[in-house]
PDB file of C-alpha atoms and ligand atoms in Angstrom:
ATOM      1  CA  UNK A 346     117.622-122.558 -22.456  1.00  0.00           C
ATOM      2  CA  UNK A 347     116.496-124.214 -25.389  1.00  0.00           C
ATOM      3  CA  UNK A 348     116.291-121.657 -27.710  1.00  0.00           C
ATOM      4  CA  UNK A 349     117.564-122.965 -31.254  1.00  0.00           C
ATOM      5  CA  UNK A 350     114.930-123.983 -33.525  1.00  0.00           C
ATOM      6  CA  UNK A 351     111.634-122.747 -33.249  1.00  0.00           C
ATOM      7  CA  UNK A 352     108.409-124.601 -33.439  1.00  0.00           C
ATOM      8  CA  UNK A 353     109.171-127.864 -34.226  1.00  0.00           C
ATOM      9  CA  UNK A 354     111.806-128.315 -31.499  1.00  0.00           C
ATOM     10  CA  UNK A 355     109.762-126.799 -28.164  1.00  0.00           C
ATOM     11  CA  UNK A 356     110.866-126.986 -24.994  1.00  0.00           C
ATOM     12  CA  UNK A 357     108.117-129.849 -23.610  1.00  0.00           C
ATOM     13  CA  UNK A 358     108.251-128.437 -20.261  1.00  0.00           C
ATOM     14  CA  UNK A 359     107.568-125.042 -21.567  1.00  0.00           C
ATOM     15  CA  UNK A 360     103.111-124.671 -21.835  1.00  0.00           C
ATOM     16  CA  UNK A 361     103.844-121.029 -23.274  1.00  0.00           C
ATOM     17  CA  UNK A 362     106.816-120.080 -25.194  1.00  0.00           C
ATOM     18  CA  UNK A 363     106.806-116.661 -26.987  1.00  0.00           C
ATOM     19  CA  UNK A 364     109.562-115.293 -28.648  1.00  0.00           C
ATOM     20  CA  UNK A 365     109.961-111.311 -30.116  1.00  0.00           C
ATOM     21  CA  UNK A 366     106.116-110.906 -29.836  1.00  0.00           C
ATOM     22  CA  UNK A 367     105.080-107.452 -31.155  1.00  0.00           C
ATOM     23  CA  UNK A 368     101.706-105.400 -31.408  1.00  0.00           C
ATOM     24  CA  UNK A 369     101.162-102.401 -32.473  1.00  0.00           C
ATOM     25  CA  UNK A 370      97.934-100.592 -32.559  1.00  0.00           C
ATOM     26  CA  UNK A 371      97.050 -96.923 -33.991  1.00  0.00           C
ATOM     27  CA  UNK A 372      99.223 -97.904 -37.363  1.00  0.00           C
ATOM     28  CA  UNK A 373     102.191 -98.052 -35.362  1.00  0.00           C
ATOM     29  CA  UNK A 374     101.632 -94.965 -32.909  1.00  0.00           C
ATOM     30  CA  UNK A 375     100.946 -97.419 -29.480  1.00  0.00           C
ATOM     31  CA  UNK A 376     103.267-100.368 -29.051  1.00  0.00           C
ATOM     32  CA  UNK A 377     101.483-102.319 -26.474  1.00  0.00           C
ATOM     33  CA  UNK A 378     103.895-105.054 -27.172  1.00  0.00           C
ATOM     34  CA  UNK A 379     107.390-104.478 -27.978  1.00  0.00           C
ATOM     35  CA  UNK A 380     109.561-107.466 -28.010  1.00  0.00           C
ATOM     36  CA  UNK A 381     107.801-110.331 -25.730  1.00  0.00           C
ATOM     37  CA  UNK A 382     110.086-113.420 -24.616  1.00  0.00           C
ATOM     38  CA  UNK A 383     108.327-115.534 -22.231  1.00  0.00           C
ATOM     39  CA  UNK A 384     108.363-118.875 -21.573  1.00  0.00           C
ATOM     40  CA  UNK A 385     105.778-120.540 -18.727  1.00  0.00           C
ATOM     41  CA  UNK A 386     106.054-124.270 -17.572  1.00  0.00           C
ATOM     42  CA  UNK A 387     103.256-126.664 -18.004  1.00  0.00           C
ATOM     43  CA  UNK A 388     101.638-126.734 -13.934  1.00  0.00           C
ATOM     44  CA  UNK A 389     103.732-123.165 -13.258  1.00  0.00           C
ATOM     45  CA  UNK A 390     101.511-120.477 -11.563  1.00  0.00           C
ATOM     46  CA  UNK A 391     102.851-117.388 -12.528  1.00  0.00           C
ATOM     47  CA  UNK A 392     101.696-113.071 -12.256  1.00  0.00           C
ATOM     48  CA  UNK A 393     101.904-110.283 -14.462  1.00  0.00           C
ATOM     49  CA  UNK A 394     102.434-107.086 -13.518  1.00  0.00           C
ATOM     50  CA  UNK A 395     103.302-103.232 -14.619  1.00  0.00           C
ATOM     51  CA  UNK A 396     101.898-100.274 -14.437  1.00  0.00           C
ATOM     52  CA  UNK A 397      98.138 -99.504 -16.110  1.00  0.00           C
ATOM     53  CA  UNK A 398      98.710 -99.556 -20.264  1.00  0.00           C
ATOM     54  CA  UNK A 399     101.663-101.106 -19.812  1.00  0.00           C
ATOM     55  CA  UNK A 400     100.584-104.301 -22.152  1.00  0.00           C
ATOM     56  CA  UNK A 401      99.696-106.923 -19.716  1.00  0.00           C
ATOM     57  CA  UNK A 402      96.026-107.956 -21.240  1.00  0.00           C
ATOM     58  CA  UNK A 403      97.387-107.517 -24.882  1.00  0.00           C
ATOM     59  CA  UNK A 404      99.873-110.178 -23.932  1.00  0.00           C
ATOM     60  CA  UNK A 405      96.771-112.301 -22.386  1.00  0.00           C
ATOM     61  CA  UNK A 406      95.116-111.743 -25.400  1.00  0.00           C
ATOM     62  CA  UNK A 407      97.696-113.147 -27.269  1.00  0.00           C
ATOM     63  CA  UNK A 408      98.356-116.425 -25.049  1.00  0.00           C
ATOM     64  CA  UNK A 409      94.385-116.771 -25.186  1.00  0.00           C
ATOM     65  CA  UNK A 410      93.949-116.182 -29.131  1.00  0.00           C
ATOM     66  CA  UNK A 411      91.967-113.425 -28.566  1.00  0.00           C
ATOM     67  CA  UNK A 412      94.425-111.205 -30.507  1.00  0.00           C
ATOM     68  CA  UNK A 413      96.983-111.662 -33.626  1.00  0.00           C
ATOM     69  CA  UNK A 414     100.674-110.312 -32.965  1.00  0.00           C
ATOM     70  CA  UNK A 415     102.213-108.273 -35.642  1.00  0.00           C
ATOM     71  CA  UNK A 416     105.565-109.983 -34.900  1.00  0.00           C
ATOM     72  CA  UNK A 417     107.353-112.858 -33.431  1.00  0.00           C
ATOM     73  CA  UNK A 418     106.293-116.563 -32.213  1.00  0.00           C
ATOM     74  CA  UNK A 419     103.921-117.749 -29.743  1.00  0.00           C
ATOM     75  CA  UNK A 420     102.893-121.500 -29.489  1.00  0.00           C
ATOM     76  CA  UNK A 421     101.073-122.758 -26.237  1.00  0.00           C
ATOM     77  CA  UNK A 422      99.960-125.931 -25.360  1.00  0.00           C
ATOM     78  CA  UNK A 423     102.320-127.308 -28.495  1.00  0.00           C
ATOM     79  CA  UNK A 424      99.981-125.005 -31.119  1.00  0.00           C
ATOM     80  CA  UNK A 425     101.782-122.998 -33.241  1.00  0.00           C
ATOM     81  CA  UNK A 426      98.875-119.858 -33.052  1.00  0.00           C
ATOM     82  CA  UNK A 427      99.984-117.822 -35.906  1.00  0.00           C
ATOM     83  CA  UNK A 428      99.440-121.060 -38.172  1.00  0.00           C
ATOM     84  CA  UNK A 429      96.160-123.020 -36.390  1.00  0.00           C
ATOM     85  CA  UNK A 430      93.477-123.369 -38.655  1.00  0.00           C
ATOM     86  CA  UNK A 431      91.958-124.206 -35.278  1.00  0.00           C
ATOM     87  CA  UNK A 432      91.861-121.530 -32.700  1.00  0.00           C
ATOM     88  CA  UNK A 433      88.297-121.863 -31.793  1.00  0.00           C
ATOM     89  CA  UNK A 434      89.260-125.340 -30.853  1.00  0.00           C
ATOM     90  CA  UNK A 435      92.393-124.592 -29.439  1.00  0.00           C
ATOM     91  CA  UNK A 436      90.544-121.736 -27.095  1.00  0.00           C
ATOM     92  CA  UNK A 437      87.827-124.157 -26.064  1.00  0.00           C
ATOM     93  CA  UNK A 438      90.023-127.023 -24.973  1.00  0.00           C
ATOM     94  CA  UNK A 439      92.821-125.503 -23.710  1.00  0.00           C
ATOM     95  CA  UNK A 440      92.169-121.819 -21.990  1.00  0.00           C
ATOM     96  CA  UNK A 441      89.934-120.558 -19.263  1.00  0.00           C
ATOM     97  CA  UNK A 442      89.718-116.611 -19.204  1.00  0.00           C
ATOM     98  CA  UNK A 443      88.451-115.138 -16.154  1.00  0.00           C
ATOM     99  CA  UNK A 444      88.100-111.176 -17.375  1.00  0.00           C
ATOM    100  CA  UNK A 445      89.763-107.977 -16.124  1.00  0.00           C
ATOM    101  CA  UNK A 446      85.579-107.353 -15.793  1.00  0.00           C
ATOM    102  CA  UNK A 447      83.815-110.603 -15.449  1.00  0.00           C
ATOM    103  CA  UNK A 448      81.857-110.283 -18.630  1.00  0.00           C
ATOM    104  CA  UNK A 449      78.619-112.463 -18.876  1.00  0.00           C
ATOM    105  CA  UNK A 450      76.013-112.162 -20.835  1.00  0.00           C
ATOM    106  CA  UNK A 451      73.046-110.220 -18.830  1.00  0.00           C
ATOM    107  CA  UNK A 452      70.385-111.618 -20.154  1.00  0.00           C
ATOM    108  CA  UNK A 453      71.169-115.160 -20.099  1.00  0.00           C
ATOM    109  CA  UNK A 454      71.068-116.990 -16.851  1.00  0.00           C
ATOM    110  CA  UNK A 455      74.089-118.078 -14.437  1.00  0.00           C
ATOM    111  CA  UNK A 456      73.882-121.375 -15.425  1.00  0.00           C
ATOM    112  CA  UNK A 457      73.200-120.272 -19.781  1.00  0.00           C
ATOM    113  CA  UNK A 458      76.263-118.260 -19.155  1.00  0.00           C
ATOM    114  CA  UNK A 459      78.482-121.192 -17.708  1.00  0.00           C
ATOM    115  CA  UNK A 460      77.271-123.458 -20.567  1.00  0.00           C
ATOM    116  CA  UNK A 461      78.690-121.356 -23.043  1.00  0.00           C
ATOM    117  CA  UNK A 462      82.397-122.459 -24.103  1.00  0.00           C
ATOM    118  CA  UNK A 463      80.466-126.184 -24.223  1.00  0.00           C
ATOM    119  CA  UNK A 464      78.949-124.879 -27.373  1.00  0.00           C
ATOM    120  CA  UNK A 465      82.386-125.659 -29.252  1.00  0.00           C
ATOM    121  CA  UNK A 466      81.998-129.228 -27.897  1.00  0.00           C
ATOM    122  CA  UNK A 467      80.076-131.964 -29.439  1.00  0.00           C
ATOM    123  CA  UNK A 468      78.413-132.487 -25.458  1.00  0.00           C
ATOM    124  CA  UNK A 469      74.265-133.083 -25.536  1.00  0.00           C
ATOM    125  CA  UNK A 470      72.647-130.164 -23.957  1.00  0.00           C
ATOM    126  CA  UNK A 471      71.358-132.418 -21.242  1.00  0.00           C
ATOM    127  CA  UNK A 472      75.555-132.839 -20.156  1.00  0.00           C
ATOM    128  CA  UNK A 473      75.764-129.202 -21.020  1.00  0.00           C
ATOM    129  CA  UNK A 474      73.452-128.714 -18.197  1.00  0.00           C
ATOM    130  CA  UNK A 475      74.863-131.158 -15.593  1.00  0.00           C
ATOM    131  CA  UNK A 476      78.405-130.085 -16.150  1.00  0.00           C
ATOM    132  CA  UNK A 477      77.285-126.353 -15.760  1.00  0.00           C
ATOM    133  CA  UNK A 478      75.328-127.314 -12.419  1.00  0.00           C
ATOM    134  CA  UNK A 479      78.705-129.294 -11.648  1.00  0.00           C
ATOM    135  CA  UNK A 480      80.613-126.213 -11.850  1.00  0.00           C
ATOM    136  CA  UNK A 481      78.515-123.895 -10.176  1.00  0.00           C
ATOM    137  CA  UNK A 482      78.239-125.698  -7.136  1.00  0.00           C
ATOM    138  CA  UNK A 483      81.736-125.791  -7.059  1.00  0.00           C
ATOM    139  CA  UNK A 484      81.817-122.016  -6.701  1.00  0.00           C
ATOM    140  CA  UNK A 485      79.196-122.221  -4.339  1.00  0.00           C
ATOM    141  CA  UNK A 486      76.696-120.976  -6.245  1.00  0.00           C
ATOM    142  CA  UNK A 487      74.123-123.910  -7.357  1.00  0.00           C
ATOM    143  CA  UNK A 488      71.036-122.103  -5.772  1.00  0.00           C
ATOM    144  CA  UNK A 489      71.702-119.117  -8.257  1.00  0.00           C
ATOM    145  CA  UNK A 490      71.434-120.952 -11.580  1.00  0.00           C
ATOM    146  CA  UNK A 491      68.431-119.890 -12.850  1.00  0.00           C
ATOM    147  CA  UNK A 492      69.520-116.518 -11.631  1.00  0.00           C
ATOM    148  CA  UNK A 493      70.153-113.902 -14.598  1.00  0.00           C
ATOM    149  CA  UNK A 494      74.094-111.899 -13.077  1.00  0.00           C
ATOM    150  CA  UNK A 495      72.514-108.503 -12.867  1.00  0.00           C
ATOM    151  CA  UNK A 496      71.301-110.041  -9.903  1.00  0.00           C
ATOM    152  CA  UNK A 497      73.933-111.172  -8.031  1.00  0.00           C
ATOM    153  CA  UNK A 498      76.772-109.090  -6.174  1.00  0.00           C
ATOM    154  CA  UNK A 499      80.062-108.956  -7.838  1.00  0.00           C
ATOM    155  CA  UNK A 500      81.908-111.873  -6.258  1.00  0.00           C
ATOM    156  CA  UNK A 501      78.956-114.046  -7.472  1.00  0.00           C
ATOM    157  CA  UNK A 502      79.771-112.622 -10.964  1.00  0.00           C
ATOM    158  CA  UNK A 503      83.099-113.645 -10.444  1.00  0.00           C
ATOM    159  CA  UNK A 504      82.406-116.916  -9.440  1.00  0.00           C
ATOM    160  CA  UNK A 505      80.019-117.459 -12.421  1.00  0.00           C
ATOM    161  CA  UNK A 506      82.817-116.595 -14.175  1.00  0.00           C
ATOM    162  CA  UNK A 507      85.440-118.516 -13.213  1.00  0.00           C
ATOM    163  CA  UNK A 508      82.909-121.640 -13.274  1.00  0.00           C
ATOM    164  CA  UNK A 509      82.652-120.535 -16.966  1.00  0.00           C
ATOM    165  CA  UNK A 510      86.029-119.980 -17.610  1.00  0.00           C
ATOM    166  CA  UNK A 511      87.414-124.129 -15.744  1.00  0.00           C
ATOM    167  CA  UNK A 512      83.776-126.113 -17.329  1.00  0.00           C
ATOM    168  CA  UNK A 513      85.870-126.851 -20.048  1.00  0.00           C
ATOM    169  CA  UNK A 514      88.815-128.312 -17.782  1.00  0.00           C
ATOM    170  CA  UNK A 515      91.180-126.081 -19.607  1.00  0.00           C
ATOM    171  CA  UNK A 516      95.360-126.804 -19.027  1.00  0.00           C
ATOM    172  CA  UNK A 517      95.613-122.810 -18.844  1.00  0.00           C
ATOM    173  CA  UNK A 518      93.635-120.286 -17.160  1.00  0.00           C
ATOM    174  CA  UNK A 519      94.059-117.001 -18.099  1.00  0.00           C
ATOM    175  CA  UNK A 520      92.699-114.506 -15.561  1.00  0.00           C
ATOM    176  CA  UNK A 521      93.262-110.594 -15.943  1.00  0.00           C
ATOM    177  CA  UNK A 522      92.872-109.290 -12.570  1.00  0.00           C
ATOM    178  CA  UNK A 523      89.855-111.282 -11.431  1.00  0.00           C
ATOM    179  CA  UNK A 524      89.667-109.283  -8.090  1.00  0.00           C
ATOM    180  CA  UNK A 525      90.283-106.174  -9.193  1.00  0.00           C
ATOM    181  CA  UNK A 526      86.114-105.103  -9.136  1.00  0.00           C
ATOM    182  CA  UNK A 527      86.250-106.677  -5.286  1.00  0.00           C
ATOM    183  CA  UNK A 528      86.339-105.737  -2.065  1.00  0.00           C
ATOM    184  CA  UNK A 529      89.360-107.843  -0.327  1.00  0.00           C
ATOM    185  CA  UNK A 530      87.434-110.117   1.666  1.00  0.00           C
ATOM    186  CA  UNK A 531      85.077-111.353  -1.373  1.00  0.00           C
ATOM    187  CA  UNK A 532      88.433-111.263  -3.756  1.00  0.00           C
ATOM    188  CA  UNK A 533      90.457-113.676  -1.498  1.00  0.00           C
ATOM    189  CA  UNK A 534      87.608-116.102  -1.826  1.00  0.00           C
ATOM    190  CA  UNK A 535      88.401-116.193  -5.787  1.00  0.00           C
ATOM    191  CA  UNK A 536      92.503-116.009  -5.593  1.00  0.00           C
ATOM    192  CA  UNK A 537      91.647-119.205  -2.828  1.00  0.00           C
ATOM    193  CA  UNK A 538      89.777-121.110  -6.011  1.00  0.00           C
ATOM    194  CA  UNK A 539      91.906-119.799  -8.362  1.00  0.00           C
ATOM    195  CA  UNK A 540      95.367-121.477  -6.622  1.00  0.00           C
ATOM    196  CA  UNK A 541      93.452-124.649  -5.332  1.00  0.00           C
ATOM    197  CA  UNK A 542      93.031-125.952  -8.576  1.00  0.00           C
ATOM    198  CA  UNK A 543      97.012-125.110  -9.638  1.00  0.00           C
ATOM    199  CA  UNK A 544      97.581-126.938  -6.379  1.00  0.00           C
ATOM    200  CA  UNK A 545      95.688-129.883  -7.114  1.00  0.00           C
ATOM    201  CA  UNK A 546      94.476-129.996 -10.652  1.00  0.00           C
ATOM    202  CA  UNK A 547      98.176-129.262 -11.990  1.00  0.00           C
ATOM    203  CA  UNK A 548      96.171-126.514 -14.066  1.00  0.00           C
ATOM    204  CA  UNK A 549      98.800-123.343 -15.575  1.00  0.00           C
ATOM    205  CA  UNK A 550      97.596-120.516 -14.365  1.00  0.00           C
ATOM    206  CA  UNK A 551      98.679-116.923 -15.730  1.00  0.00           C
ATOM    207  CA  UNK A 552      97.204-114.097 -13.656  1.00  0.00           C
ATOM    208  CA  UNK A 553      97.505-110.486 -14.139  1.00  0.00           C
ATOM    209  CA  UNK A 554      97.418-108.375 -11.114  1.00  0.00           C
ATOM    210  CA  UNK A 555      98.245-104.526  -9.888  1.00  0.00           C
ATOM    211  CA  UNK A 556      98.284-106.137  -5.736  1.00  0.00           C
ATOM    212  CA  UNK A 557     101.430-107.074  -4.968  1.00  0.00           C
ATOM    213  CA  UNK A 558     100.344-109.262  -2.118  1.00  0.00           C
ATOM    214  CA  UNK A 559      98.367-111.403  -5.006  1.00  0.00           C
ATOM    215  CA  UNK A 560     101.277-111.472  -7.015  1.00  0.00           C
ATOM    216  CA  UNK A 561     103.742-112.521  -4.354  1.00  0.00           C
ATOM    217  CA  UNK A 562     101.152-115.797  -4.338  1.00  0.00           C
ATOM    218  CA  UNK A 563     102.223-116.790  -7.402  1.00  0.00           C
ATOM    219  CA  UNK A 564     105.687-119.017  -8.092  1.00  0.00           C
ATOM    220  CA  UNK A 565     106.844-116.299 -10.204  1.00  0.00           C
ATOM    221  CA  UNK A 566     106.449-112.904 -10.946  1.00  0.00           C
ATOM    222  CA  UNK A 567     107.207-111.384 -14.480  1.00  0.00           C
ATOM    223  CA  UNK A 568     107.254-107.267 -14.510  1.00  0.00           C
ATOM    224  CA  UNK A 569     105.747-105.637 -17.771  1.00  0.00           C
ATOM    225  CA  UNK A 570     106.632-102.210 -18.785  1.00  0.00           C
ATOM    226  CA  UNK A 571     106.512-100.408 -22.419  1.00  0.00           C
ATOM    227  CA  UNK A 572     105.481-103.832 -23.925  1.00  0.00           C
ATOM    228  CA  UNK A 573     108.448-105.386 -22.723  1.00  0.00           C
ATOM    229  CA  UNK A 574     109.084-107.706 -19.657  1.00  0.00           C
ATOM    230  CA  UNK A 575     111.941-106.657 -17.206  1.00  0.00           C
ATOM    231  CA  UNK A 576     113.237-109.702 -15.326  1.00  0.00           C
TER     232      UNK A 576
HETATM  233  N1  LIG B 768      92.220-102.257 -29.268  1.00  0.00           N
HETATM  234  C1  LIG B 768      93.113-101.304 -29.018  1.00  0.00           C
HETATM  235  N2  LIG B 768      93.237-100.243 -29.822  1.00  0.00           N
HETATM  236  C2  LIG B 768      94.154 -99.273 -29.600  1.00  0.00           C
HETATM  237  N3  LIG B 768      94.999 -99.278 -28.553  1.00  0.00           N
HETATM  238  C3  LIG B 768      94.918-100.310 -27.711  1.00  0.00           C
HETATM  239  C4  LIG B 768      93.973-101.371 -27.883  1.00  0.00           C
HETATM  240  N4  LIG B 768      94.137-102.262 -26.869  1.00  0.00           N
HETATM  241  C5  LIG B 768      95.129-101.773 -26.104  1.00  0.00           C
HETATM  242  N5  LIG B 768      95.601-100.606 -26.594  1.00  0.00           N
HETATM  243  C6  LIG B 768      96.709 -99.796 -26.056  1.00  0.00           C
HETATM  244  O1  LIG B 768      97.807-100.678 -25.849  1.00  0.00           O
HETATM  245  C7  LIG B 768      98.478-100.367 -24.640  1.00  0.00           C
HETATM  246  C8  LIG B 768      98.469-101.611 -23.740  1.00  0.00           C
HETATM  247  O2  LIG B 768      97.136-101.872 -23.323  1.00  0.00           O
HETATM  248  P1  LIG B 768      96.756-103.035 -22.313  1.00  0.00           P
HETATM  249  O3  LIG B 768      95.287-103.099 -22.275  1.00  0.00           O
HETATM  250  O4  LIG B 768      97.482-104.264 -22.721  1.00  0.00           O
HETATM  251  O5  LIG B 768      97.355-102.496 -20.948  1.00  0.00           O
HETATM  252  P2  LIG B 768      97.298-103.114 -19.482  1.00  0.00           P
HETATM  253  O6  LIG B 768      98.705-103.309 -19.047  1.00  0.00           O
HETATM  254  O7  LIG B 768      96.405-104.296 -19.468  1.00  0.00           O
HETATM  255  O8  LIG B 768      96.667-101.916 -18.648  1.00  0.00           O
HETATM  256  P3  LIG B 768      95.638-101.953 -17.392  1.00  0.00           P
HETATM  257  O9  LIG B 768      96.465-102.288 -16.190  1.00  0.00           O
HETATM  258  O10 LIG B 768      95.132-100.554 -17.339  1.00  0.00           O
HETATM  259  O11 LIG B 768      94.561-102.968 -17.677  1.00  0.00           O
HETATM  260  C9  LIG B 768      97.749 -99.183 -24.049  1.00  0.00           C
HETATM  261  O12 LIG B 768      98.452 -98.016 -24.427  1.00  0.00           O
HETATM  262  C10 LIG B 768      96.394 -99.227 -24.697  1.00  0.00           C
HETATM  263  O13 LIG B 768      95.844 -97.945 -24.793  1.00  0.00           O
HETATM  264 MG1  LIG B 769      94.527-104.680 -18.579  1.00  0.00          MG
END
């Protein structure tokens, strides 16, 4: 497709568009990424897979701004990330993460943890604490606010979790296998809240996953291997 000029003249279907993305790490020694093309569409609901080491939470990383390629292009959401002054913002407003382990902060409570990514906002702490009530009880999990996560099982983590990752009503959610600490019947209760709202909230959701039967519930699969995708 539309692969001429980059930047300025992006595909506005395309929510992600990456082009020659590399990373190296060890001065060189590990390429976790090694030539990255990808392009996602805004709404699209798509899974990454490949074997363990492979490069699939680097490439999160990257998407999410958690990491800074050594090569190539990446611009989601229409931000150019390897020239945002912003990426704080950027994170805040547009990605959710939901961790490969769902990490909150143990001694904070549920409900301290959700409120989190609201810190980048200019909200009051009063609609801090609404919208992180709002959120929970979405995930089922309003009677646990107070509750500090050491507490709770690990699909409650998760849930905490994911209510941290959509309080911001991100466009992307970025979720590195977010049932891979679960037993099945506890992680098909997340992958159900996890594809209701890119059913019905439109929301982009990029999910890494070893299952096949979770990837097959995605619209697309892309196959990572050596830091390179395959399809
Ligand atoms: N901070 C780091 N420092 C050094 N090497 C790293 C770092 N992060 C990742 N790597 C290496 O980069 C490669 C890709 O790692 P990555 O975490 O992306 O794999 P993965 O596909 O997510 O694997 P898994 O399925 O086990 O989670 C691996 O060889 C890993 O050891
Ligand atoms: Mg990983």
């Amino acid at each position: 497709m539309n692969n001429g000029n980059q930047g300025d003249n992006m595909n506005r279907d395309n929510v992600i568009e990456i082009q020659g993305l590399k990373k190296s790490y060890d001065g060189g020694k590990i390429k976790a990424l090694n030539g990255i093309d990808l392009e996602i569409k805004k709404g699209e609901f798509v899974s990454i897979m490949g074997p363990s080491g492979s490069g699939k939470s680097t490439l999160l990383n990257m998407i999410g701004a958690l990491d800074v390629a050594d090569e190539g292009t990446i611009e989601v959401a229409g931000i150019d990330l390897r020239s945002t002054a912003k990426l704080n913002e950027f994170r805040s407003q547009e990605i959710g993460f939901v961790f490969q382990m769902h990490n909150l902060i143990p001694n904070l409570t549920v409900r301290e943890n959700v409120e989190i990514p609201m810190y980048e906002t200019d909200l009051s702490t009063n609609q801090m604490r609404e919208r992180a009530l709002k959120f929970l009880k979405a995930v089922g999990l309003e009677d646990k606010a107070d509750q500090i996560p050491t507490k709770l099982s690990g699909g409650q983590r998760q849930r905490v979790a994911i209510a941290r990752a959509l309080v911001n009503r991100p466009s992307i959610i970025l979720a590195d296998e977010p049932t891979g600490s679960l037993d099945s019947k506890t992680g098909d209760v997340i992958l159900k809240l996890l594809s209701d709202l890119h059913e019905k909230e439109n929301v982009t959701l990029v999910m890494v996953t070893h299952e096949p039967y979770v990837g097959n519930m995605a619209e697309r699969i892309v196959n990572v291997l050596d830091g390179k995708i395959q399809n």
